[in-house]
Amino acid sequence: MKTKERKYPLGFWMCAGTEIFERLAYYLGRSLILIFVTTAVVNGGLGLSDSVGAKLQANLTAFAYLGPVLGGVIVDRFIGARYTTPIGMVLVGIGYYMGALAKGPGMIYAMIVCVSLGLGLFRTAPLIGRIIGDNSKMDSAFSIRYTLVNVGAFIGTFLVGILYKDVFAKDGVLGFAPCFKLAALAMFVGAVWFMIATRFMGDVGKKPFKMEKTEEELEEEAKQKALDKELKKMPMTTIEKKRIGAIVLVSAFSIVFWIFWYLAYLPVYYHWAENMNWVVAGYEVPATWFDAANSIFCVILGPITAKLWTVLAARPQGDMSLFRKTGLGIGILGLGYVFFAVIEITRGNGKPSVLLLIIFAFLLTLGEMFFSPLGHSFISKYSPSRYLGVMISVWGIATFIAGKSYGNVYEFAFGGNFKFSSACIVIAIVAFVSALILFALDKRLSGLVEKEQ
């Protein structure tokens, strides 16, 4: 009797399942920072300003994206990813435990350092690619991984709101420390899970990736060796220069997108925390559930947008360009800020229902799905092979710049210099102008990446 072939090997599910532990801990800790830092000392917080809270979270976000640039070099050249990943998870867990001990911003910065370095060593994504191997299954496998990532994000952001406010709170002191300890525990358990998973991964990740070449790469390498000397001497061609320029331009607009995307969370935790009615059916809704709503919408919209791109690609004129998709994503974010402004203007002195934030969460996620999953695909398609690693780093550095900047943008825009509604309108205008620029230049920008016939 013929055994039915497993679509994905067990090693894939075990390795991808590790993402749940990491994202649960990350979003639990990332969401908690905003509340912990600004809560009064008597209630268990640090009693600092919302601007400080915004900058601390921005640093965690930014360096969490910069760490993998260093980690990528390590697993490519020196140590196998199956060894760096559990070490990284333990280091991240130690970082979150430092958050539980924090009595001031110094220990939070120590947490950020540990988490960033640990995430740099956490390299499950390339391991998954090697486990799957078959390019025809790669997109669907990584779609499953994306879903698991958001499952972890949802659990973390949903649980933390209940835990710090209801379960761990005692005598007016909110349960921040136990929540950070829970994030640490999730990472330690996740490290054990991953080490068990390695039993089902064969030899994948035992060596640095440069020593684990695929059969296709070995065949290409044999052909390429004869051309290497000539290739190194060859100047960049015109099409290579144009494509690099296009990638740099998209990366620049990604900075605008991610600044506005990350920034959108801060008014929820600070402005709307005081100016909305957070009680629904007699229960006070935790602010972290806004993050949870984003995760749920990602899970829902992921397959829908993937189907949309497939349908568009089947048209005679082909798929929509990344420049237009990026423009739509930024424009949708702009609509979200207009929605914020409308709520602020129409509420007067009243407090509208927090349920209105569901609409904003949907707009935020829709904008994300029009842009976020597509950047690496664009670079992989059009970057000259000899500069692929550098171009991927450019994308990561752009995200780092956005993460490092949005705390300062929050302080300037929402720190008392402008009315809340005015700040939202200005941000929306910048978003709409950016979108219009991308649409207006679409043909010219698309021409940079296409070969002349």
GROMACS .gro file of C-alpha atoms in nm:
model
  453
    1MET     CA    1   0.000   0.000   0.000
    2LYS     CA    2   0.142   0.335  -0.106
    3THR     CA    3   0.201   0.578   0.178
    4LYS     CA    4   0.052   0.922   0.121
    5GLU     CA    5   0.323   1.185   0.088
    6ARG     CA    6   0.325   1.444   0.365
    7LYS     CA    7   0.283   1.791   0.214
    8TYR     CA    8   0.522   1.948   0.464
    9PRO     CA    9   0.771   1.751   0.675
   10LEU     CA   10   0.734   1.740   1.053
   11GLY     CA   11   1.056   1.937   1.086
   12PHE     CA   12   0.887   2.228   0.909
   13TRP     CA   13   0.592   2.233   1.150
   14MET     CA   14   0.818   2.205   1.454
   15CYS     CA   15   1.054   2.478   1.333
   16ALA     CA   16   0.772   2.710   1.221
   17GLY     CA   17   0.591   2.647   1.549
   18THR     CA   18   0.888   2.806   1.727
   19GLU     CA   19   0.769   3.138   1.583
   20ILE     CA   20   0.463   3.124   1.809
   21PHE     CA   21   0.677   3.135   2.124
   22GLU     CA   22   0.900   3.415   1.993
   23ARG     CA   23   0.621   3.641   1.864
   24LEU     CA   24   0.408   3.577   2.175
   25ALA     CA   25   0.693   3.702   2.393
   26TYR     CA   26   0.791   3.989   2.160
   27TYR     CA   27   0.446   4.140   2.127
   28LEU     CA   28   0.372   4.085   2.494
   29GLY     CA   29   0.686   4.279   2.588
   30ARG     CA   30   0.659   4.540   2.312
   31SER     CA   31   0.298   4.625   2.398
   32LEU     CA   32   0.367   4.631   2.771
   33ILE     CA   33   0.650   4.886   2.746
   34LEU     CA   34   0.413   5.168   2.649
   35ILE     CA   35   0.193   5.113   2.953
   36PHE     CA   36   0.461   5.010   3.204
   37VAL     CA   37   0.683   5.313   3.144
   38THR     CA   38   0.404   5.570   3.183
   39THR     CA   39   0.207   5.413   3.471
   40ALA     CA   40   0.259   5.583   3.808
   41VAL     CA   41   0.521   5.428   4.037
   42VAL     CA   42   0.260   5.368   4.304
   43ASN     CA   43   0.073   5.148   4.056
   44GLY     CA   44   0.379   4.947   3.960
   45GLY     CA   45   0.509   5.151   3.665
   46LEU     CA   46   0.806   5.379   3.611
   47GLY     CA   47   0.608   5.706   3.616
   48LEU     CA   48   0.776   5.852   3.308
   49SER     CA   49   0.627   6.058   3.024
   50ASP     CA   50   0.454   5.915   2.720
   51SER     CA   51   0.735   6.057   2.502
   52VAL     CA   52   0.988   5.847   2.695
   53GLY     CA   53   0.762   5.543   2.660
   54ALA     CA   54   0.734   5.601   2.286
   55LYS     CA   55   1.112   5.629   2.244
   56LEU     CA   56   1.182   5.318   2.448
   57GLN     CA   57   0.939   5.112   2.243
   58ALA     CA   58   1.081   5.265   1.923
   59ASN     CA   59   1.429   5.152   2.026
   60LEU     CA   60   1.309   4.797   2.087
   61THR     CA   61   1.138   4.793   1.747
   62ALA     CA   62   1.434   4.945   1.563
   63PHE     CA   63   1.712   4.731   1.707
   64ALA     CA   64   1.502   4.417   1.675
   65TYR     CA   65   1.536   4.475   1.298
   66LEU     CA   66   1.902   4.575   1.307
   67GLY     CA   67   2.014   4.271   1.509
   68PRO     CA   68   1.934   4.021   1.232
   69VAL     CA   69   2.172   4.203   0.996
   70LEU     CA   70   2.460   4.096   1.224
   71GLY     CA   71   2.300   3.758   1.290
   72GLY     CA   72   2.271   3.693   0.918
   73VAL     CA   73   2.647   3.727   0.877
   74ILE     CA   74   2.708   3.486   1.166
   75VAL     CA   75   2.482   3.207   1.036
   76ASP     CA   76   2.596   3.259   0.677
   77ARG     CA   77   2.966   3.238   0.753
   78PHE     CA   78   3.051   3.106   1.099
   79ILE     CA   79   2.790   2.905   1.299
   80GLY     CA   80   2.493   2.693   1.193
   81ALA     CA   81   2.150   2.846   1.255
   82ARG     CA   82   2.024   2.543   1.449
   83TYR     CA   83   2.285   2.632   1.717
   84THR     CA   84   2.245   3.009   1.718
   85THR     CA   85   1.864   2.998   1.737
   86PRO     CA   86   1.822   2.844   2.087
   87ILE     CA   87   2.110   3.057   2.219
   88GLY     CA   88   1.934   3.362   2.080
   89MET     CA   89   1.605   3.261   2.239
   90VAL     CA   90   1.767   3.220   2.582
   91LEU     CA   91   1.934   3.560   2.543
   92VAL     CA   92   1.598   3.718   2.453
   93GLY     CA   93   1.441   3.548   2.756
   94ILE     CA   94   1.710   3.696   2.981
   95GLY     CA   95   1.629   4.034   2.831
   96TYR     CA   96   1.259   4.009   2.916
   97TYR     CA   97   1.349   3.897   3.268
   98MET     CA   98   1.549   4.219   3.302
   99GLY     CA   99   1.226   4.402   3.217
  100ALA     CA  100   1.064   4.233   3.518
  101LEU     CA  101   1.341   4.375   3.742
  102ALA     CA  102   1.329   4.727   3.598
  103LYS     CA  103   1.299   5.018   3.840
  104GLY     CA  104   1.406   5.277   3.586
  105PRO     CA  105   1.481   5.319   3.214
  106GLY     CA  106   1.835   5.177   3.250
  107MET     CA  107   1.716   4.820   3.292
  108ILE     CA  108   1.471   4.865   3.002
  109TYR     CA  109   1.765   4.963   2.781
  110ALA     CA  110   1.950   4.651   2.900
  111MET     CA  111   1.642   4.449   2.803
  112ILE     CA  112   1.640   4.608   2.458
  113VAL     CA  113   2.008   4.519   2.405
  114CYS     CA  114   1.957   4.155   2.504
  115VAL     CA  115   1.639   4.115   2.299
  116SER     CA  116   1.797   4.273   1.991
  117LEU     CA  117   2.112   4.061   2.008
  118GLY     CA  118   1.905   3.749   2.074
  119LEU     CA  119   1.673   3.812   1.781
  120GLY     CA  120   1.979   3.854   1.562
  121LEU     CA  121   2.069   3.492   1.640
  122PHE     CA  122   1.709   3.366   1.605
  123ARG     CA  123   1.713   3.241   1.243
  124THR     CA  124   1.418   3.009   1.184
  125ALA     CA  125   1.319   3.164   0.849
  126PRO     CA  126   1.625   3.048   0.650
  127LEU     CA  127   1.604   2.710   0.823
  128ILE     CA  128   1.245   2.672   0.701
  129GLY     CA  129   1.359   2.750   0.346
  130ARG     CA  130   1.621   2.475   0.365
  131ILE     CA  131   1.377   2.225   0.521
  132ILE     CA  132   1.119   2.277   0.244
  133GLY     CA  133   1.373   2.283  -0.038
  134ASP     CA  134   1.109   2.259  -0.314
  135ASN     CA  135   1.059   2.606  -0.463
  136SER     CA  136   0.706   2.517  -0.574
  137LYS     CA  137   0.605   2.476  -0.208
  138MET     CA  138   0.803   2.770  -0.072
  139ASP     CA  139   0.539   3.046  -0.102
  140SER     CA  140   0.267   2.840   0.063
  141ALA     CA  141   0.505   2.723   0.337
  142PHE     CA  142   0.603   3.079   0.423
  143SER     CA  143   0.236   3.180   0.416
  144ILE     CA  144   0.177   2.918   0.686
  145ARG     CA  145   0.473   3.059   0.878
  146TYR     CA  146   0.324   3.410   0.850
  147THR     CA  147  -0.002   3.279   0.995
  148LEU     CA  148   0.182   3.116   1.287
  149VAL     CA  149   0.368   3.442   1.350
  150ASN     CA  150   0.037   3.624   1.385
  151VAL     CA  151  -0.109   3.348   1.601
  152GLY     CA  152   0.174   3.411   1.845
  153ALA     CA  153   0.129   3.788   1.818
  154PHE     CA  154  -0.243   3.756   1.889
  155ILE     CA  155  -0.193   3.532   2.193
  156GLY     CA  156   0.069   3.766   2.337
  157THR     CA  157  -0.123   4.090   2.291
  158PHE     CA  158  -0.456   3.938   2.395
  159LEU     CA  159  -0.323   3.769   2.710
  160VAL     CA  160  -0.108   4.055   2.835
  161GLY     CA  161  -0.407   4.288   2.860
  162ILE     CA  162  -0.590   4.049   3.090
  163LEU     CA  163  -0.284   3.944   3.287
  164TYR     CA  164  -0.132   4.278   3.387
  165LYS     CA  165  -0.469   4.438   3.458
  166ASP     CA  166  -0.675   4.156   3.609
  167VAL     CA  167  -0.485   3.838   3.690
  168PHE     CA  168  -0.154   3.966   3.829
  169ALA     CA  169  -0.277   4.300   3.969
  170LYS     CA  170  -0.286   4.323   4.349
  171ASP     CA  171  -0.380   4.607   4.584
  172GLY     CA  172  -0.366   4.868   4.309
  173VAL     CA  173  -0.027   4.751   4.179
  174LEU     CA  174  -0.052   4.632   3.820
  175GLY     CA  175   0.114   4.304   3.725
  176PHE     CA  176   0.386   4.424   3.489
  177ALA     CA  177   0.673   4.223   3.639
  178PRO     CA  178   0.493   3.885   3.617
  179CYS     CA  179   0.408   3.959   3.251
  180PHE     CA  180   0.771   4.025   3.161
  181LYS     CA  181   0.861   3.702   3.344
  182LEU     CA  182   0.597   3.521   3.138
  183ALA     CA  183   0.757   3.656   2.818
  184ALA     CA  184   1.092   3.525   2.944
  185LEU     CA  185   0.938   3.185   3.022
  186ALA     CA  186   0.786   3.167   2.673
  187MET     CA  187   1.133   3.213   2.522
  188PHE     CA  188   1.292   2.950   2.747
  189VAL     CA  189   1.017   2.699   2.668
  190GLY     CA  190   1.045   2.791   2.300
  191ALA     CA  191   1.419   2.718   2.309
  192VAL     CA  192   1.348   2.370   2.446
  193TRP     CA  193   1.079   2.321   2.178
  194PHE     CA  194   1.326   2.420   1.907
  195MET     CA  195   1.595   2.184   2.034
  196ILE     CA  196   1.341   1.901   2.016
  197ALA     CA  197   1.250   2.019   1.665
  198THR     CA  198   1.609   1.978   1.547
  199ARG     CA  199   1.564   1.600   1.579
  200PHE     CA  200   1.325   1.621   1.281
  201MET     CA  201   1.529   1.864   1.069
  202GLY     CA  202   1.794   1.625   0.940
  203ASP     CA  203   2.127   1.800   0.887
  204VAL     CA  204   1.972   2.139   0.808
  205GLY     CA  205   2.143   2.423   0.994
  206LYS     CA  206   2.436   2.222   1.131
  207LYS     CA  207   2.679   2.421   0.919
  208PRO     CA  208   2.689   2.787   0.816
  209PHE     CA  209   2.463   2.843   0.516
  210LYS     CA  210   2.755   2.910   0.282
  211MET     CA  211   2.855   2.546   0.345
  212GLU     CA  212   2.501   2.409   0.297
  213LYS     CA  213   2.449   2.477  -0.069
  214THR     CA  214   2.155   2.331  -0.255
  215GLU     CA  215   2.201   2.103  -0.557
  216GLU     CA  216   2.096   2.387  -0.784
  217GLU     CA  217   2.356   2.617  -0.625
  218LEU     CA  218   2.629   2.354  -0.665
  219GLU     CA  219   2.548   2.321  -1.035
  220GLU     CA  220   2.547   2.697  -1.080
  221GLU     CA  221   2.868   2.728  -0.882
  222ALA     CA  222   3.047   2.496  -1.121
  223LYS     CA  223   2.941   2.716  -1.414
  224GLN     CA  224   3.011   3.038  -1.228
  225LYS     CA  225   3.366   2.969  -1.114
  226ALA     CA  226   3.497   3.018  -1.466
  227LEU     CA  227   3.330   3.356  -1.487
  228ASP     CA  228   3.407   3.489  -1.138
  229LYS     CA  229   3.726   3.669  -1.225
  230GLU     CA  230   3.567   3.843  -1.519
  231LEU     CA  231   3.251   3.924  -1.320
  232LYS     CA  232   3.445   4.095  -1.043
  233LYS     CA  233   3.611   4.317  -1.301
  234MET     CA  234   3.286   4.397  -1.481
  235PRO     CA  235   3.133   4.737  -1.404
  236MET     CA  236   2.765   4.754  -1.324
  237THR     CA  237   2.545   4.750  -1.630
  238THR     CA  238   2.287   5.020  -1.694
  239ILE     CA  239   1.997   4.791  -1.599
  240GLU     CA  240   2.176   4.692  -1.276
  241LYS     CA  241   2.221   5.057  -1.181
  242LYS     CA  242   1.856   5.129  -1.255
  243ARG     CA  243   1.734   4.834  -1.052
  244ILE     CA  244   1.950   4.927  -0.755
  245GLY     CA  245   1.809   5.279  -0.781
  246ALA     CA  246   1.454   5.142  -0.780
  247ILE     CA  247   1.523   4.931  -0.471
  248VAL     CA  248   1.672   5.231  -0.290
  249LEU     CA  249   1.367   5.442  -0.382
  250VAL     CA  250   1.121   5.178  -0.261
  251SER     CA  251   1.324   5.145   0.060
  252ALA     CA  252   1.306   5.522   0.109
  253PHE     CA  253   0.927   5.519   0.077
  254SER     CA  254   0.918   5.220   0.314
  255ILE     CA  255   1.066   5.448   0.580
  256VAL     CA  256   0.764   5.679   0.541
  257PHE     CA  257   0.527   5.384   0.550
  258TRP     CA  258   0.672   5.222   0.862
  259ILE     CA  259   0.706   5.549   1.054
  260PHE     CA  260   0.333   5.613   1.009
  261TRP     CA  261   0.246   5.248   1.074
  262TYR     CA  262   0.439   5.222   1.402
  263LEU     CA  263   0.332   5.573   1.503
  264ALA     CA  264  -0.036   5.477   1.475
  265TYR     CA  265  -0.019   5.261   1.788
  266LEU     CA  266   0.098   5.539   2.020
  267PRO     CA  267  -0.217   5.759   2.013
  268VAL     CA  268  -0.418   5.445   2.095
  269TYR     CA  269  -0.218   5.382   2.411
  270TYR     CA  270  -0.192   5.746   2.517
  271HIS     CA  271  -0.447   5.986   2.364
  272TRP     CA  272  -0.738   5.750   2.320
  273ALA     CA  273  -0.666   5.578   2.652
  274GLU     CA  274  -0.788   5.900   2.816
  275ASN     CA  275  -1.043   6.016   2.560
  276MET     CA  276  -1.242   5.704   2.475
  277ASN     CA  277  -1.482   5.488   2.671
  278TRP     CA  278  -1.297   5.157   2.706
  279VAL     CA  279  -1.580   4.979   2.890
  280VAL     CA  280  -1.770   4.732   2.671
  281ALA     CA  281  -2.049   4.520   2.824
  282GLY     CA  282  -1.924   4.609   3.170
  283TYR     CA  283  -1.562   4.507   3.106
  284GLU     CA  284  -1.273   4.752   3.066
  285VAL     CA  285  -1.098   4.655   2.743
  286PRO     CA  286  -0.714   4.641   2.772
  287ALA     CA  287  -0.527   4.871   2.532
  288THR     CA  288  -0.314   4.579   2.413
  289TRP     CA  289  -0.619   4.429   2.246
  290PHE     CA  290  -0.571   4.687   1.970
  291ASP     CA  291  -0.249   4.500   1.880
  292ALA     CA  292  -0.445   4.176   1.896
  293ALA     CA  293  -0.698   4.314   1.647
  294ASN     CA  294  -0.414   4.386   1.402
  295SER     CA  295  -0.291   4.027   1.434
  296ILE     CA  296  -0.637   3.882   1.371
  297PHE     CA  297  -0.689   4.104   1.066
  298CYS     CA  298  -0.345   3.991   0.933
  299VAL     CA  299  -0.456   3.629   0.956
  300ILE     CA  300  -0.785   3.712   0.779
  301LEU     CA  301  -0.649   3.945   0.510
  302GLY     CA  302  -0.334   3.744   0.429
  303PRO     CA  303  -0.504   3.478   0.213
  304ILE     CA  304  -0.740   3.739   0.064
  305THR     CA  305  -0.462   3.970  -0.057
  306ALA     CA  306  -0.257   3.671  -0.177
  307LYS     CA  307  -0.554   3.566  -0.391
  308LEU     CA  308  -0.593   3.925  -0.513
  309TRP     CA  309  -0.230   3.936  -0.636
  310THR     CA  310  -0.282   3.603  -0.814
  311VAL     CA  311  -0.592   3.733  -0.992
  312LEU     CA  312  -0.421   4.058  -1.091
  313ALA     CA  313  -0.115   3.874  -1.218
  314ALA     CA  314  -0.338   3.668  -1.448
  315ARG     CA  315  -0.465   3.980  -1.627
  316PRO     CA  316  -0.335   4.058  -1.980
  317GLN     CA  317  -0.161   4.368  -1.842
  318GLY     CA  318  -0.013   4.171  -1.552
  319ASP     CA  319  -0.001   4.244  -1.181
  320MET     CA  320  -0.006   4.588  -1.024
  321SER     CA  321   0.347   4.722  -0.972
  322LEU     CA  322   0.499   4.733  -0.624
  323PHE     CA  323   0.514   5.112  -0.654
  324ARG     CA  324   0.135   5.131  -0.691
  325LYS     CA  325   0.083   4.878  -0.413
  326THR     CA  326   0.314   5.080  -0.188
  327GLY     CA  327   0.122   5.396  -0.280
  328LEU     CA  328  -0.207   5.229  -0.193
  329GLY     CA  329  -0.066   5.106   0.137
  330ILE     CA  330   0.056   5.452   0.238
  331GLY     CA  331  -0.272   5.608   0.118
  332ILE     CA  332  -0.478   5.366   0.327
  333LEU     CA  333  -0.269   5.460   0.632
  334GLY     CA  334  -0.351   5.822   0.553
  335LEU     CA  335  -0.722   5.738   0.559
  336GLY     CA  336  -0.670   5.589   0.904
  337TYR     CA  337  -0.529   5.917   1.035
  338VAL     CA  338  -0.821   6.106   0.877
  339PHE     CA  339  -1.049   5.870   1.068
  340PHE     CA  340  -0.864   5.960   1.390
  341ALA     CA  341  -0.909   6.331   1.316
  342VAL     CA  342  -1.281   6.289   1.244
  343ILE     CA  343  -1.334   6.107   1.576
  344GLU     CA  344  -1.146   6.379   1.763
  345ILE     CA  345  -1.336   6.665   1.599
  346THR     CA  346  -1.682   6.511   1.633
  347ARG     CA  347  -1.648   6.383   1.989
  348GLY     CA  348  -1.644   6.731   2.144
  349ASN     CA  349  -1.596   6.675   2.516
  350GLY     CA  350  -1.745   6.329   2.504
  351LYS     CA  351  -1.580   5.988   2.502
  352PRO     CA  352  -1.674   5.774   2.201
  353SER     CA  353  -1.676   5.394   2.223
  354VAL     CA  354  -1.344   5.214   2.193
  355LEU     CA  355  -1.513   4.988   1.937
  356LEU     CA  356  -1.441   5.259   1.680
  357LEU     CA  357  -1.077   5.154   1.697
  358ILE     CA  358  -1.171   4.831   1.521
  359ILE     CA  359  -1.220   5.035   1.204
  360PHE     CA  360  -0.881   5.198   1.245
  361ALA     CA  361  -0.717   4.859   1.313
  362PHE     CA  362  -0.867   4.729   0.989
  363LEU     CA  363  -0.735   5.024   0.788
  364LEU     CA  364  -0.392   4.988   0.950
  365THR     CA  365  -0.376   4.617   0.863
  366LEU     CA  366  -0.510   4.664   0.511
  367GLY     CA  367  -0.236   4.917   0.441
  368GLU     CA  368   0.018   4.675   0.584
  369MET     CA  369  -0.098   4.387   0.361
  370PHE     CA  370  -0.063   4.603   0.049
  371PHE     CA  371   0.303   4.658   0.126
  372SER     CA  372   0.475   4.462   0.404
  373PRO     CA  373   0.491   4.108   0.255
  374LEU     CA  374   0.611   4.230  -0.086
  375GLY     CA  375   0.939   4.409  -0.024
  376HIS     CA  376   1.167   4.107  -0.006
  377SER     CA  377   0.995   3.959  -0.310
  378PHE     CA  378   1.067   4.277  -0.509
  379ILE     CA  379   1.434   4.276  -0.407
  380SER     CA  380   1.472   3.906  -0.483
  381LYS     CA  381   1.328   3.958  -0.831
  382TYR     CA  382   1.530   4.261  -0.935
  383SER     CA  383   1.848   4.290  -0.731
  384PRO     CA  384   2.165   4.197  -0.921
  385SER     CA  385   2.275   3.864  -0.768
  386ARG     CA  386   2.618   3.994  -0.671
  387TYR     CA  387   2.454   4.267  -0.460
  388LEU     CA  388   2.156   4.071  -0.321
  389GLY     CA  389   2.282   4.060   0.038
  390VAL     CA  390   2.356   4.434   0.036
  391MET     CA  391   2.013   4.517  -0.107
  392ILE     CA  392   1.835   4.303   0.156
  393SER     CA  393   2.038   4.492   0.419
  394VAL     CA  394   1.924   4.824   0.267
  395TRP     CA  395   1.564   4.716   0.321
  396GLY     CA  396   1.639   4.614   0.681
  397ILE     CA  397   1.823   4.937   0.751
  398ALA     CA  398   1.526   5.135   0.615
  399THR     CA  399   1.300   4.955   0.862
  400PHE     CA  400   1.552   5.028   1.139
  401ILE     CA  401   1.549   5.399   1.052
  402ALA     CA  402   1.168   5.401   1.066
  403GLY     CA  403   1.167   5.217   1.398
  404LYS     CA  404   1.423   5.456   1.545
  405SER     CA  405   1.233   5.761   1.422
  406TYR     CA  406   0.868   5.712   1.512
  407GLY     CA  407   0.919   5.787   1.882
  408ASN     CA  408   1.066   6.127   1.795
  409VAL     CA  409   0.789   6.191   1.541
  410TYR     CA  410   0.534   6.113   1.813
  411GLU     CA  411   0.699   6.358   2.053
  412PHE     CA  412   0.695   6.632   1.789
  413ALA     CA  413   0.346   6.571   1.647
  414PHE     CA  414   0.153   6.460   1.955
  415GLY     CA  415   0.367   6.592   2.241
  416GLY     CA  416   0.170   6.916   2.281
  417ASN     CA  417   0.299   7.120   1.989
  418PHE     CA  418  -0.023   7.076   1.787
  419LYS     CA  419  -0.385   6.988   1.838
  420PHE     CA  420  -0.438   6.615   1.807
  421SER     CA  421  -0.669   6.648   1.506
  422SER     CA  422  -0.428   6.888   1.331
  423ALA     CA  423  -0.136   6.649   1.376
  424CYS     CA  424  -0.344   6.364   1.229
  425ILE     CA  425  -0.446   6.575   0.927
  426VAL     CA  426  -0.084   6.676   0.857
  427ILE     CA  427   0.029   6.312   0.872
  428ALA     CA  428  -0.256   6.213   0.641
  429ILE     CA  429  -0.157   6.485   0.391
  430VAL     CA  430   0.205   6.363   0.389
  431ALA     CA  431   0.079   6.008   0.332
  432PHE     CA  432  -0.150   6.112   0.047
  433VAL     CA  433   0.124   6.318  -0.120
  434SER     CA  434   0.364   6.021  -0.095
  435ALA     CA  435   0.100   5.795  -0.251
  436LEU     CA  436   0.036   6.042  -0.535
  437ILE     CA  437   0.409   6.068  -0.606
  438LEU     CA  438   0.435   5.691  -0.635
  439PHE     CA  439   0.133   5.672  -0.867
  440ALA     CA  440   0.255   5.963  -1.081
  441LEU     CA  441   0.603   5.812  -1.119
  442ASP     CA  442   0.483   5.452  -1.153
  443LYS     CA  443   0.566   5.409  -1.522
  444ARG     CA  444   0.905   5.575  -1.485
  445LEU     CA  445   0.992   5.375  -1.172
  446SER     CA  446   0.867   5.049  -1.324
  447GLY     CA  447   1.083   5.124  -1.626
  448LEU     CA  448   1.387   5.114  -1.401
  449VAL     CA  449   1.345   4.744  -1.331
  450GLU     CA  450   1.224   4.616  -1.668
  451LYS     CA  451   1.469   4.528  -1.943
  452GLU     CA  452   1.437   4.726  -2.261
  453GLN     CA  453   1.287   4.523  -2.543
   0.00000   0.00000   0.00000
